[in-house]
Structures are given as structure tokens and as C-alpha cells.
Short mmCIF file of C-alpha atoms in Angstrom, two decimals:
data_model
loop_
_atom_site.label_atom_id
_atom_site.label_comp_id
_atom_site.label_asym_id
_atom_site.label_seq_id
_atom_site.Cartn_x
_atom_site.Cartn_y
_atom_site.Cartn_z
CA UNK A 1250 90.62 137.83 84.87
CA UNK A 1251 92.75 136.05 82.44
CA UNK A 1252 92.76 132.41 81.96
CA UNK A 1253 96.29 132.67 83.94
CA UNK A 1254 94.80 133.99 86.99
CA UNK A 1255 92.35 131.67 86.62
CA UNK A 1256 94.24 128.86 86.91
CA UNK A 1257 96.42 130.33 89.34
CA UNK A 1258 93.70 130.77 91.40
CA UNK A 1259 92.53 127.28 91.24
CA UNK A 1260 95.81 126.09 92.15
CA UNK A 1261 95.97 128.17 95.28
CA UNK A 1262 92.67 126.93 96.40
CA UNK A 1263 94.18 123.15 95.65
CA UNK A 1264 97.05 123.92 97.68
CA UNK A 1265 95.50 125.68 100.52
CA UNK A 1266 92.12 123.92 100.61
CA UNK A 1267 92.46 120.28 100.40
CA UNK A 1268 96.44 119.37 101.15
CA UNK A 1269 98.32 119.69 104.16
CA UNK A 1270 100.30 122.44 103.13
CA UNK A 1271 100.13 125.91 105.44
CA UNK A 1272 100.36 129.29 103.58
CA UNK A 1273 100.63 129.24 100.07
CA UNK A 1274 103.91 131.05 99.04
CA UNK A 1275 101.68 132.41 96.14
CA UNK A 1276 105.23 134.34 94.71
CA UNK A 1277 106.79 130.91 94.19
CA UNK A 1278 103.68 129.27 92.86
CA UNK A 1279 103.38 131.99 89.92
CA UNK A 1280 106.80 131.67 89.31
CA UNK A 1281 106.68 128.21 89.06
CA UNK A 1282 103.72 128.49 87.04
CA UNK A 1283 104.87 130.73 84.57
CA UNK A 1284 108.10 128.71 84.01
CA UNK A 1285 105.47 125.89 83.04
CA UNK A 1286 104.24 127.64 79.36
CA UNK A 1287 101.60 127.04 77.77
CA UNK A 1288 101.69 123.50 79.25
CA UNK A 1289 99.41 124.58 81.79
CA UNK A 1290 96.47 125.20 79.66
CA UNK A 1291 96.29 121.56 77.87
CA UNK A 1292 94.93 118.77 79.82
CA UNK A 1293 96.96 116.34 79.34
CA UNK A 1294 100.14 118.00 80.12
CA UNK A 1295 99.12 120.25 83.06
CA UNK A 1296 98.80 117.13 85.15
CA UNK A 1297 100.94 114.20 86.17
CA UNK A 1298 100.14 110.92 86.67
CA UNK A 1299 102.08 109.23 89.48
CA UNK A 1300 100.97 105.91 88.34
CA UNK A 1301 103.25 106.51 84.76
CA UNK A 1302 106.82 105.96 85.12
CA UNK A 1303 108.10 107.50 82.32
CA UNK A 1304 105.86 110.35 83.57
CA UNK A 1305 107.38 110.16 86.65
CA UNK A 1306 111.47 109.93 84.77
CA UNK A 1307 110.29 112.87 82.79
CA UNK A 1308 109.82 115.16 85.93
CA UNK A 1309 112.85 113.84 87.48
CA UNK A 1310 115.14 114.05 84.53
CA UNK A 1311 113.40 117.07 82.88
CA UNK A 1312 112.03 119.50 85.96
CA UNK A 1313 114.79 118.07 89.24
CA UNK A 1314 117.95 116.93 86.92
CA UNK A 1315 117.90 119.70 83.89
CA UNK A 1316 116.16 122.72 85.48
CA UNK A 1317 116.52 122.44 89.13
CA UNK A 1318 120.40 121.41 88.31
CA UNK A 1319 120.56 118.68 90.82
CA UNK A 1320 122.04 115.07 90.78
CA UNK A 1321 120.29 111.66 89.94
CA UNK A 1322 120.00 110.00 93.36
CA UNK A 1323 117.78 107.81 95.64
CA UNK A 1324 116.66 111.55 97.59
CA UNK A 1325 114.58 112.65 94.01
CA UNK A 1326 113.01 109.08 93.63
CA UNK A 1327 112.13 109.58 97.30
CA UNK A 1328 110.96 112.77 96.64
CA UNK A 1329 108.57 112.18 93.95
CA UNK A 1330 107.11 109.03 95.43
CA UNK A 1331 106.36 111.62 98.66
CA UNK A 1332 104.96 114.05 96.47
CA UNK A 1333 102.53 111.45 95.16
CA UNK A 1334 101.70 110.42 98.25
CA UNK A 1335 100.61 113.55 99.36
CA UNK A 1336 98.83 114.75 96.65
CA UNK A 1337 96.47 111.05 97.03
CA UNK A 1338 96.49 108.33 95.04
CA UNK A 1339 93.19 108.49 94.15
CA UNK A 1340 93.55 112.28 93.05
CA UNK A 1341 93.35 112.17 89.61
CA UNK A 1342 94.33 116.17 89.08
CA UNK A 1343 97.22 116.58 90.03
CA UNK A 1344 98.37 119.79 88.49
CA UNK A 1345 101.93 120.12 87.13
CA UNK A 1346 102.14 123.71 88.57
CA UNK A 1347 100.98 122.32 91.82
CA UNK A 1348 103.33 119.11 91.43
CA UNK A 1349 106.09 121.03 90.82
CA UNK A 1350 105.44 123.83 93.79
CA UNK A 1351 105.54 120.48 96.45
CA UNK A 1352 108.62 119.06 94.66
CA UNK A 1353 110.37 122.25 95.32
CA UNK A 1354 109.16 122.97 98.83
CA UNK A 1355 110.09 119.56 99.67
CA UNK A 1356 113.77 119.79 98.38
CA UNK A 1357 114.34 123.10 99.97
CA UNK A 1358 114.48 124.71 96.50
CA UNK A 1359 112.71 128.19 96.41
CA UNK A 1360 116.17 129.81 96.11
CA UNK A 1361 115.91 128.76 92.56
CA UNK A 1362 112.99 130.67 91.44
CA UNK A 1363 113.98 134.08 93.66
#
């Protein structure tokens, strides 16, 4: 298996084994994935940290604003902080790919990535 499916693997068993998310759409989490890079395989920058706001500004502005084509509002602020929550404060890996998969599940974009 390649280091890809590797990781993709670990983020399905992330996703399915310790959040409150039913059924993995595992189609939209290799897109999303993919569209990540090689971002996913350096540790620093295949996670987020909730706790950073220019982390957090990054996501919105880069990921939600630039890629996802919506507008700045109160709803992605909202968003993100929900996101957080339910990934755990105290979660210390949480995975861009992963982040990024609840972000758009949240904000009814898997249209986007069809």
C-alpha cells in the first residue's frame, strides 16, 4: 500500500471510529485528500490547530473563501468553531484531510468535489 492509502486509511478509521460521524463518504474524503498535496505527508501542515487563529483565518480565507468560493460571514466562523468542537479540544491530531471533510459536510458542500 502506498503511503496515500495509508493515510487514507487512517483517516477513515478517525472518522468512523472515534467521531460522531455515520458512514464515511470515503469518495469525498479521497477527493478531498488529494486536493490537499503533499501537505498531507508533513506534520506540521497535515493538522490544524483550533487553538491558532491565524490557523484558523488561513482555512477560512484559504480552503471556505478561495477554494470552496463562498462569502466571509458569521456562518464560516460558526462553522469552524463547530468543527473544532467536534473534533475535541483536547485532540491534538486533527488532520487537515479530516478537518476539511467535516467543514464540507457541515456546509452542505460535497457538490464541489463531484
Amino acid at each position: 500500500m502506498s503511503q496515500f492509502d495509508d493515510l487514507l486509511v487512517k483517516y477513515k478509521e478517525e472518522l468512523g471510529g472515534t467521531r460522531d460521524v455515520s458512514g464515511v463518504d470515503e469518495t469525498l474524503l479521497t477527493a478531498i485528500t488529494k486536493s490537499l498535496g503533499p501537505s498531507i505527508y508533513n506534520d506540521d501542515s497535515s493538522r490544524v490547530s483550533c487553538s491558532d487563529k491565524t490557523e484558523l483565518d488561513r482555512v477560512k480565507n484559504n480552503f471556505l473563501i478561495g477554494k470552496m468560493g463562498l462569502a466571509d460571514g458569521p456562518n464560516l466562523d460558526a462553522a469552524l468553531k463547530e468543527v473544532c468542537e467536534q473534533m475535541g479540544t483536547a485532540n491534538r491530531n486533527k488532520y487537515r484531510a479530516i478537518f476539511y471533510y467535516l467543514l464540507v459536510k457541515k456546509l452542505g458542500l460535497e457538490g464541489k468535489y463531484a
